[in-house]
Coordinates of N, CA and C in Angstrom, one line a residue:
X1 N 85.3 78.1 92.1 CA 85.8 79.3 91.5 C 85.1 79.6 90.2
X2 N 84.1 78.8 89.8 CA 83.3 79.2 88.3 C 82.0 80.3 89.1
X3 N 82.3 81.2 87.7 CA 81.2 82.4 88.0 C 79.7 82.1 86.9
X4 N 78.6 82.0 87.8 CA 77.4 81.6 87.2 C 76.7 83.0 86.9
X5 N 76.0 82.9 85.6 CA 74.9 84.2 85.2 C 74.6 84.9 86.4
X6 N 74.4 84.0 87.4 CA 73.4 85.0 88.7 C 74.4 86.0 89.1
X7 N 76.3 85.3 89.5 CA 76.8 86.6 89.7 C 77.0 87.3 89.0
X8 N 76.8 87.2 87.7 CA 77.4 88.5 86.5 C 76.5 89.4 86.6
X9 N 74.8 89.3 86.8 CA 73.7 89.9 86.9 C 74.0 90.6 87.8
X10 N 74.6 89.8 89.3 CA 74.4 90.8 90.6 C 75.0 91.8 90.6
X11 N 76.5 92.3 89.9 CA 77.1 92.4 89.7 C 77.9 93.3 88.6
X12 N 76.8 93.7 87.9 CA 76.8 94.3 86.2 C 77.9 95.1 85.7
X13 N 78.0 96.2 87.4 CA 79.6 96.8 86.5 C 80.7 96.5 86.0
X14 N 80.9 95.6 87.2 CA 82.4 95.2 86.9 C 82.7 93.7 86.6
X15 N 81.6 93.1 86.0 CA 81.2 92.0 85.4 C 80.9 91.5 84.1
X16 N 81.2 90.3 83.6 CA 81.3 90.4 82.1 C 79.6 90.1 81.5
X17 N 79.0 90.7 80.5 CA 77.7 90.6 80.6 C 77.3 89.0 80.1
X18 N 78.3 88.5 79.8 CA 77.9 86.8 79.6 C 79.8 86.2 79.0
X19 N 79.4 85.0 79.8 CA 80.5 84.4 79.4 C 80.7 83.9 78.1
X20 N 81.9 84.0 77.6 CA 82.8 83.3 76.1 C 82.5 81.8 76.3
X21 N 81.8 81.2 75.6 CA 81.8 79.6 75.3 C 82.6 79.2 74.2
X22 N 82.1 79.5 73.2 CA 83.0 79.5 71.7 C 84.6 80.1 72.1
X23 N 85.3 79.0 70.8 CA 86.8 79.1 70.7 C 86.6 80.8 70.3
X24 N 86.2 81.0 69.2 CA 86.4 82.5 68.9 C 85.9 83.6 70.2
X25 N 84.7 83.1 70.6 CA 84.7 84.1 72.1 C 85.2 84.9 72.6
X26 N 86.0 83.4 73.2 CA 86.7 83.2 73.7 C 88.0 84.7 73.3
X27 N 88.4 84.1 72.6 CA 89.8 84.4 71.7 C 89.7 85.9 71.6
X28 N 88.4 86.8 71.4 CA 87.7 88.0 71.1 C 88.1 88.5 72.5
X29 N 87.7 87.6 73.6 CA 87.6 88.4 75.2 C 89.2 88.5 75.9
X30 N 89.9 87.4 75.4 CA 91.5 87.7 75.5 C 92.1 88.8 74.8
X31 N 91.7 88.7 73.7 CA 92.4 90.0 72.8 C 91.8 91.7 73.6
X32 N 90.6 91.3 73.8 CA 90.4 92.8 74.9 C 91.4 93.1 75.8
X33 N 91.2 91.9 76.9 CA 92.0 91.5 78.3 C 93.5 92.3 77.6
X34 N 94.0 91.4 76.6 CA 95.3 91.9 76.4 C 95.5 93.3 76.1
X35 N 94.8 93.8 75.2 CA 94.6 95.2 74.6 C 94.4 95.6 76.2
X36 N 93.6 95.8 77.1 CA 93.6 96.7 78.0 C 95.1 96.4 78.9
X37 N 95.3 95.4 79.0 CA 96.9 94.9 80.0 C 97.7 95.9 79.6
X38 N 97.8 96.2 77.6 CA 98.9 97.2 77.2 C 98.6 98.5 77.3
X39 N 97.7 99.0 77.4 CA 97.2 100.6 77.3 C 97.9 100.7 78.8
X40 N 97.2 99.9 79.6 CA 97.0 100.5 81.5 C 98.8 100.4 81.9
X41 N 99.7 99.6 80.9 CA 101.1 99.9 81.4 C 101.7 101.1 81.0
X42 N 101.0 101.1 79.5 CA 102.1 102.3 78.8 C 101.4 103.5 78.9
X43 N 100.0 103.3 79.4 CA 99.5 104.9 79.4 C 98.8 105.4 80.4
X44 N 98.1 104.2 81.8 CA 97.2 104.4 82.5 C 96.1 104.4 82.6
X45 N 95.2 104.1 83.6 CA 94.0 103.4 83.5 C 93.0 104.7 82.8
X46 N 93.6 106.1 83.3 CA 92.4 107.3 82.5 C 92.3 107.1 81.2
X47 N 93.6 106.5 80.7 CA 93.8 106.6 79.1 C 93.1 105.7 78.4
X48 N 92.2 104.8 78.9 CA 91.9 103.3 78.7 C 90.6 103.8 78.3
X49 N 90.1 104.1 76.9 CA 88.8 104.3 76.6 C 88.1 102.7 75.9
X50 N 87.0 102.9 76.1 CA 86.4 101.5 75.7 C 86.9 101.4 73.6
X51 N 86.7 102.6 73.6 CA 87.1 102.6 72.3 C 88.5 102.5 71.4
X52 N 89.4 102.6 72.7 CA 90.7 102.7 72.5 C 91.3 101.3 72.8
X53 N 90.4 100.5 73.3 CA 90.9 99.2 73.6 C 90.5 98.6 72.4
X54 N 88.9 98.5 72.0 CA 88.5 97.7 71.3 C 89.1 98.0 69.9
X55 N 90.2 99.3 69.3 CA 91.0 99.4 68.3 C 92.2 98.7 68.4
X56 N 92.4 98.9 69.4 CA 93.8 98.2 70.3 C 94.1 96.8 70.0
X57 N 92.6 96.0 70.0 CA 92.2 94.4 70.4 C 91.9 94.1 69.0
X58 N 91.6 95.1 68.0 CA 91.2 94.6 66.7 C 90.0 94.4 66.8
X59 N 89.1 94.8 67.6 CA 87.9 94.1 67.4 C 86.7 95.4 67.2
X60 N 85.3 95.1 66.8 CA 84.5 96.1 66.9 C 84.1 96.6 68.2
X61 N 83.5 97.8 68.1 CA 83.1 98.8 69.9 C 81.9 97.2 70.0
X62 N 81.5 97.3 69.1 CA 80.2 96.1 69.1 C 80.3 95.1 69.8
X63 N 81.7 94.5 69.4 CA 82.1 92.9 70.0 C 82.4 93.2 71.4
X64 N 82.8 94.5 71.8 CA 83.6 95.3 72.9 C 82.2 94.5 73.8
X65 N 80.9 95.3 73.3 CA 79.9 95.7 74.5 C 78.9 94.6 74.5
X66 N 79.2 93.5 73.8 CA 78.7 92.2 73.6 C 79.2 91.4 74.5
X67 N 80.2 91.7 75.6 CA 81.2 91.1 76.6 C 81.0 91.9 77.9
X68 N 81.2 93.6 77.1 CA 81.8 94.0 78.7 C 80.5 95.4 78.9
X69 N 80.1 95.9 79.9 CA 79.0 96.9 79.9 C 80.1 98.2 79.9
X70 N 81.5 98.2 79.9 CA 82.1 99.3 80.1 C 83.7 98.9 80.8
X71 N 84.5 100.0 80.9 CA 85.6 99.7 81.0 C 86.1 99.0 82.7
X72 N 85.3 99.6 83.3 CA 85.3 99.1 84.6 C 85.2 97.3 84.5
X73 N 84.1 97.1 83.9 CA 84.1 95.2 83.6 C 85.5 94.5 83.0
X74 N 86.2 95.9 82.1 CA 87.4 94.9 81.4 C 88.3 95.1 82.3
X75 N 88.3 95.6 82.9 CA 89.7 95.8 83.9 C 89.3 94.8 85.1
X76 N 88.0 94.8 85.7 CA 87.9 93.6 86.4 C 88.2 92.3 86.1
X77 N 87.8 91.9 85.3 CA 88.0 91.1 84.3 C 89.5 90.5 83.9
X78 N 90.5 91.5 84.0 CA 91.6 91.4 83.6 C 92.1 91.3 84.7
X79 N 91.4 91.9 85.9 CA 92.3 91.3 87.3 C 91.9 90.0 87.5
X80 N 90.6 89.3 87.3 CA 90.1 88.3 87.3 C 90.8 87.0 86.9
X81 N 91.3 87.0 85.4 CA 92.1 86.5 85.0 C 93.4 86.1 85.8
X82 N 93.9 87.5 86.2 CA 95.6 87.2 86.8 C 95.6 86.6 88.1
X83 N 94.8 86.8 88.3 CA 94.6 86.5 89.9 C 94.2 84.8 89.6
X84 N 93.4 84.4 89.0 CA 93.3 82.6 89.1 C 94.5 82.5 88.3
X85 N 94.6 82.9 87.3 CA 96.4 82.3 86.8 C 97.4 81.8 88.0
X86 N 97.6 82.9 88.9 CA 98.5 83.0 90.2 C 97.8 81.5 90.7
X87 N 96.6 81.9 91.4 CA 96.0 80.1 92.0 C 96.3 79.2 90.9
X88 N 95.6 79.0 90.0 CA 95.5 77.5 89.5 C 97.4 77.4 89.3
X89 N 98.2 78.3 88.9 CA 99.5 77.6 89.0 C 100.0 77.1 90.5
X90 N 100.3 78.0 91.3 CA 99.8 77.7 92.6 C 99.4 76.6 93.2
X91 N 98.4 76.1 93.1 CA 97.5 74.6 93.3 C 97.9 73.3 91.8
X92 N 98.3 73.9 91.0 CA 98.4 72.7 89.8 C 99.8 72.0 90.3
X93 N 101.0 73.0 90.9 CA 102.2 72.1 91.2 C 101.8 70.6 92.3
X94 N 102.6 69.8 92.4 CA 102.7 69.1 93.6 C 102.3 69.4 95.1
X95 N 101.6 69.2 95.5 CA 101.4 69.7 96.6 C 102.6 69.6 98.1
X96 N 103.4 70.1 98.7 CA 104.2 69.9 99.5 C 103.9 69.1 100.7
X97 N 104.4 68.2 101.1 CA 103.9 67.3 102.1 C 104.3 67.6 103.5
X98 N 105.3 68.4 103.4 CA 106.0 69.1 105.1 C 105.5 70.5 105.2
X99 N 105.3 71.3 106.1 CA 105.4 72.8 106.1 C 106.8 73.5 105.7
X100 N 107.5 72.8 106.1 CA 108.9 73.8 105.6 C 108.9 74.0 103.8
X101 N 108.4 73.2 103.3 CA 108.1 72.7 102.0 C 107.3 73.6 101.4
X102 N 106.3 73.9 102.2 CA 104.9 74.5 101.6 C 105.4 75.8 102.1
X103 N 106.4 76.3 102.9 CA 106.2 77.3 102.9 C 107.0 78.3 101.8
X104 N 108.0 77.5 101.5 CA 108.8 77.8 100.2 C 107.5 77.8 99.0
X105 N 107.0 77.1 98.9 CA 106.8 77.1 97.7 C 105.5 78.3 97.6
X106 N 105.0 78.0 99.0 CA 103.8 79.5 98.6 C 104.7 80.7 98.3
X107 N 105.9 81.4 99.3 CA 106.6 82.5 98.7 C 107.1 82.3 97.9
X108 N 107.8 81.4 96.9 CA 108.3 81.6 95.6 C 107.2 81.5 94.8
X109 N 106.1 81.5 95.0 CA 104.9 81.3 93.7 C 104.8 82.6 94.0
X110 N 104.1 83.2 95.2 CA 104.0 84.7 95.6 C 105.3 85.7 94.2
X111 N 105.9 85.6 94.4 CA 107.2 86.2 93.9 C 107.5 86.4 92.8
X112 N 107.3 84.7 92.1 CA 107.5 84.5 90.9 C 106.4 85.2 90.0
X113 N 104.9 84.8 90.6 CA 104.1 85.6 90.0 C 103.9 87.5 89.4
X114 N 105.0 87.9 90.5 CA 105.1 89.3 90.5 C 106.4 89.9 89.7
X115 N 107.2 88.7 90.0 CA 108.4 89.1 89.3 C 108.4 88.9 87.4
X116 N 106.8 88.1 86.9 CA 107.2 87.4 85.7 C 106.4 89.4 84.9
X117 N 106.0 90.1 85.5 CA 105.8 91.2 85.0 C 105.5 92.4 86.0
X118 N 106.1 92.8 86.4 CA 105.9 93.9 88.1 C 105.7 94.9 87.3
X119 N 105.1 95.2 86.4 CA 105.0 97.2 85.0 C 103.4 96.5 85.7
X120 N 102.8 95.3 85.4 CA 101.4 95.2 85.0 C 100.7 94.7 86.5
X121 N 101.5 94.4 87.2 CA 100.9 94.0 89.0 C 100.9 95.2 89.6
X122 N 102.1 96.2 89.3 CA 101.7 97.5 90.1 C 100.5 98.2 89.4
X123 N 100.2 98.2 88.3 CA 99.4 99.2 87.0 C 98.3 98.7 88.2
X124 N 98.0 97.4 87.9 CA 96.8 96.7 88.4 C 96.5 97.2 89.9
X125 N 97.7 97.0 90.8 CA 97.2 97.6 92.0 C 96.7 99.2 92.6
X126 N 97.5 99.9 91.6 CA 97.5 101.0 92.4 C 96.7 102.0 91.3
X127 N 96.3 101.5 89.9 CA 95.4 102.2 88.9 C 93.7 101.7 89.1
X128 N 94.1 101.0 89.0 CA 92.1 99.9 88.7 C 91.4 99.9 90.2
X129 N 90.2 100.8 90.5 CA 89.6 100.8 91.0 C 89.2 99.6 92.5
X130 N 90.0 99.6 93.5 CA 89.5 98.5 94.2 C 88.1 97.6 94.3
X131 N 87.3 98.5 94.4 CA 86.0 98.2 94.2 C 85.4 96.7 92.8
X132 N 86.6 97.1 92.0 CA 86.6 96.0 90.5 C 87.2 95.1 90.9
X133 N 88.0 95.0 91.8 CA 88.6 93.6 91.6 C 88.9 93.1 93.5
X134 N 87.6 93.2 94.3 CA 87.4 92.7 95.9 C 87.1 91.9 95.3
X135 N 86.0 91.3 94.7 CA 85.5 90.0 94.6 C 86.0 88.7 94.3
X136 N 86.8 88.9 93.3 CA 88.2 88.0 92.9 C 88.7 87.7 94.1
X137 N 89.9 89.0 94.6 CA 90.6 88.8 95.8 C 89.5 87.9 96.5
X138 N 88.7 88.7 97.1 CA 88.0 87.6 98.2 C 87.9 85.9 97.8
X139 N 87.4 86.4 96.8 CA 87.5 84.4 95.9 C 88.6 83.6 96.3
X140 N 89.7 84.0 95.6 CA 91.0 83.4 95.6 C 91.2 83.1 97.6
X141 N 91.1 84.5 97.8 CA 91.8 84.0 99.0 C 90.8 83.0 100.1
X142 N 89.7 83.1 100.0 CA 88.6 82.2 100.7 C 89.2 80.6 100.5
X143 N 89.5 80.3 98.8 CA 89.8 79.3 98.4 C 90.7 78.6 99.3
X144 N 92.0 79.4 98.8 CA 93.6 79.0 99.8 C 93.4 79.4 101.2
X145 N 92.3 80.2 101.5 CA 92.3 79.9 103.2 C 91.9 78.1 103.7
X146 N 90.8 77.9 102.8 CA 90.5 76.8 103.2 C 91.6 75.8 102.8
X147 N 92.5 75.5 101.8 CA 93.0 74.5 102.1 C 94.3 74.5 102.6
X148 N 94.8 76.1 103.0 CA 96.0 76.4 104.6 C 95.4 76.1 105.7
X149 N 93.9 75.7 105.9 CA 93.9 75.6 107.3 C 93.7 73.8 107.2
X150 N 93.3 73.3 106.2 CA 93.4 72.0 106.2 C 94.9 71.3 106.0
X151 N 95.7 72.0 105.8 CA 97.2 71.8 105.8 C 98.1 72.0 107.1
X152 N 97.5 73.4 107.8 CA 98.1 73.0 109.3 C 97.2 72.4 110.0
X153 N 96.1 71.8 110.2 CA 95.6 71.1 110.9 C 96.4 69.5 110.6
X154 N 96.7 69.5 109.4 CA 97.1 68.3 109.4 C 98.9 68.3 110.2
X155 N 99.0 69.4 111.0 CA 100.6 69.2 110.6 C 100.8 69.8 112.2
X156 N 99.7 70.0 112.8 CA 99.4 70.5 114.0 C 100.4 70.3 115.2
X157 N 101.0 69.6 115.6 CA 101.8 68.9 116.2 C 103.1 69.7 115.7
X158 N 103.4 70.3 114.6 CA 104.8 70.8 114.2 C 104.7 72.4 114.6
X159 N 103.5 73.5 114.6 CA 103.1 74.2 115.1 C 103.4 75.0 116.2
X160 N 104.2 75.9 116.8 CA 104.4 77.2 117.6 C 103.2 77.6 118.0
X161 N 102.2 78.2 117.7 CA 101.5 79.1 117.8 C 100.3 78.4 118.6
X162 N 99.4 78.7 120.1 CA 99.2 78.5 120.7 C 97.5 79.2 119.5
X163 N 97.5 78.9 118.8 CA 96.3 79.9 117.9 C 95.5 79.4 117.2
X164 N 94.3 80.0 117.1 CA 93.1 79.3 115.9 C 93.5 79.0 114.7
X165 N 93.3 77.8 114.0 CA 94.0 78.0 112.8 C 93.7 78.4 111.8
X166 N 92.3 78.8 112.0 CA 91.7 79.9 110.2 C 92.5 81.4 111.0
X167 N 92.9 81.5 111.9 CA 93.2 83.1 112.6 C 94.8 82.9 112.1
X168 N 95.9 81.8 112.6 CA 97.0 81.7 111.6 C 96.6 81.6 110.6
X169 N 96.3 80.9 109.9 CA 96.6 81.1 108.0 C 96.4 82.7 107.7
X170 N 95.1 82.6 108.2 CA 94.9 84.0 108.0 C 96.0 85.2 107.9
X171 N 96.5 85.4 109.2 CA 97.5 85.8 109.6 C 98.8 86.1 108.8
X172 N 99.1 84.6 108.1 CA 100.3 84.1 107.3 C 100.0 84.8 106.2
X173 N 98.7 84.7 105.1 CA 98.5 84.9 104.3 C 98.8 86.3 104.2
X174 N 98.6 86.6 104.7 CA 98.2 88.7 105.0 C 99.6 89.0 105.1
X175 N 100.3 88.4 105.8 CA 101.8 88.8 105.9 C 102.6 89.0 105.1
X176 N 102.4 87.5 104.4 CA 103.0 87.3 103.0 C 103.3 88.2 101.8
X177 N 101.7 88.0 101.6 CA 100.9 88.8 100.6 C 101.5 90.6 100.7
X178 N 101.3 91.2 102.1 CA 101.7 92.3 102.5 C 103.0 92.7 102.2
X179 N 104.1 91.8 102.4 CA 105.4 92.0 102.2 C 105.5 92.2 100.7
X180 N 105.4 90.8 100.2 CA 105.3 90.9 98.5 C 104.7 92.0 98.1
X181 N 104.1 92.5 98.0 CA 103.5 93.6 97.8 C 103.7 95.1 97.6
X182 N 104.3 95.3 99.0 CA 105.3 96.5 99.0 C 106.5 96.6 98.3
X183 N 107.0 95.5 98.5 CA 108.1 94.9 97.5 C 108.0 95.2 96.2
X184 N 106.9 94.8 95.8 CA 106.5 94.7 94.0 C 106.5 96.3 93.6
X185 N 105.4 97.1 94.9 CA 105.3 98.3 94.5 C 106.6 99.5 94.6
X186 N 107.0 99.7 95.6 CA 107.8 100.0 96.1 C 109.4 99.9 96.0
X187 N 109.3 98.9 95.6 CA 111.1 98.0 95.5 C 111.2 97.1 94.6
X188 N 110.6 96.9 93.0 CA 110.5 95.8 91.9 C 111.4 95.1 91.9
X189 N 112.8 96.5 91.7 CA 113.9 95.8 91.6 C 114.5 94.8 92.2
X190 N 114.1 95.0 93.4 CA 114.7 93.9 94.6 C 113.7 92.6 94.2
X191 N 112.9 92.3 93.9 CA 111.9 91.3 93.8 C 112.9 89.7 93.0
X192 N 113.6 90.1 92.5 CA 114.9 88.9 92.1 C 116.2 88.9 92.9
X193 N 116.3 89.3 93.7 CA 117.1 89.3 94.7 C 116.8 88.0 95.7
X194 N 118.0 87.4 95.9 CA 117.4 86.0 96.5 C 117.3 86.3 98.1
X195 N 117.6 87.6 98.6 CA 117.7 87.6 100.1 C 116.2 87.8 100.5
X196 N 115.1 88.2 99.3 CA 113.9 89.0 99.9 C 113.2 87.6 100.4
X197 N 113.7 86.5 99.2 CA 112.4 85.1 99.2 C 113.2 84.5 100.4
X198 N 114.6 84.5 100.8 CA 114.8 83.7 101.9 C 114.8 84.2 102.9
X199 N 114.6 85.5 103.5 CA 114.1 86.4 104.4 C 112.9 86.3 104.6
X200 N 111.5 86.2 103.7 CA 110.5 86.2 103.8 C 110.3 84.2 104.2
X201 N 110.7 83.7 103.8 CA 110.5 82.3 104.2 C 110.8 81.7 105.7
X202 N 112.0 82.7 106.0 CA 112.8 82.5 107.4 C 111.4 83.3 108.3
X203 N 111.2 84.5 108.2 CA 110.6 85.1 108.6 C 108.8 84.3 109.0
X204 N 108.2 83.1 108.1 CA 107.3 82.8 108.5 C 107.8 81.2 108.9
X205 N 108.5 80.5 109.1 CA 109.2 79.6 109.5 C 109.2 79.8 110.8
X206 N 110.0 80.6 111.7 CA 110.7 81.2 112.9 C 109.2 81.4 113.4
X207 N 107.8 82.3 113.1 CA 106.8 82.5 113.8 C 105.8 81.1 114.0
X208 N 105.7 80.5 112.6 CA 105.3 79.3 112.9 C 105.7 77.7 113.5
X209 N 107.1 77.2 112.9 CA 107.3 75.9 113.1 C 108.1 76.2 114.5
X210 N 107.9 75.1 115.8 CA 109.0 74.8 116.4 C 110.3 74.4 116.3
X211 N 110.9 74.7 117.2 CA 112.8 74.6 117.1 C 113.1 73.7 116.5
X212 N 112.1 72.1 116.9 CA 112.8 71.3 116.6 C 112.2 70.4 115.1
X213 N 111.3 71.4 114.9 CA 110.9 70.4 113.3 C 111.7 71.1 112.4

């Protein structure tokens, strides 16, 4: 999941023109990230000038364009961010040793992550240009495909589905992801409601595990 010079190169618009090494950088390329998170809730992604961020973030247009080639890179960038936040919390818990286990815990991570700010997950989904932030998504999700399908292979035997297993995970993931989703955008409110996460849990339980596990 580390991004090397060659992809930033391939990649220029929506790419940061070199990575933060230094604590200050560093510190400079968050303060953007943040500065744009608050514009794109309270005002919208048109409203989001490179110059309105980098007053926003305290920093010079200078330090702005020393990072990013334009606003399209900070917003990718900022989905970039949210989206490994979601994985590495995601992957840093305990890993569940049953499926009934793992399946809880992927929908409450799903949920939790949407529910800890749903103003800045819908901004993100339905403002910022898809094109800025496929490559992330694709990232992330290639990652957790590979180790859902190393997870039900190992558990194969507890299994329903007469099916390939990169074609379920697949499957699962998309489901998941799809519900939460509409949920976040469409129904926030409901997103702390306990019937959605145990609905959604029952719901991939019932298609995947048999009667009797």
């Amino acid at each position: 999941m580390q991004h090397d010079d060659r992809s930033i190169a391939a990649n220029s618009v929506y790419s940061l023109r070199k990575r933060p090494r230094q604590a200050r950088a560093i510190a400079t390329v968050d303060a953007i990230l943040d500065a744009a998170a608050r514009i794109l809730t309270e005002d919208g992604y048109a409203a989001a000038s490179t110059n309105r961020i980098a007053e926003r973030a305290g920093v010079s247009i200078g330090s702005l364009y020393e990072y990013f080639p334009g606003k399209e890179a900070i917003f990718a960038e900022l989905r970039r961010r949210e989206g490994h936040k979601f994985y590495r919390e995601l992957i840093a818990q305990p890993r569940p040793q049953q499926p009934r286990a793992a399946i809880c815990h992927i929908v409450r991570g799903r949920l939790n992550w949407m529910r800890r700010d749903p103003v800045l997950y819908a901004a993100l989904e339905t403002e910022v240009p898809r094109a800025a932030i496929a490559e992330v998504e694709a990232e992330v999700f290639d990652d957790f495909l590979g180790i859902s399908v190393a997870f039900l292979e190992a558990h194969r035997e507890m299994l329903r589905p007469e099916a390939d297993l990169r074609f379920l995970a697949e499957f699962l993931m998309h489901t998941v992801s799809a519900t939460a989703n509409t949920y976040g955008l469409r129904a926030p409110d409901q997103l702390d409601d306990p019937r959605l996460e145990q609905a959604m849990i029952e719901m991939v339980e019932r298609y995947l595990l048999k009667d009797d596990c």
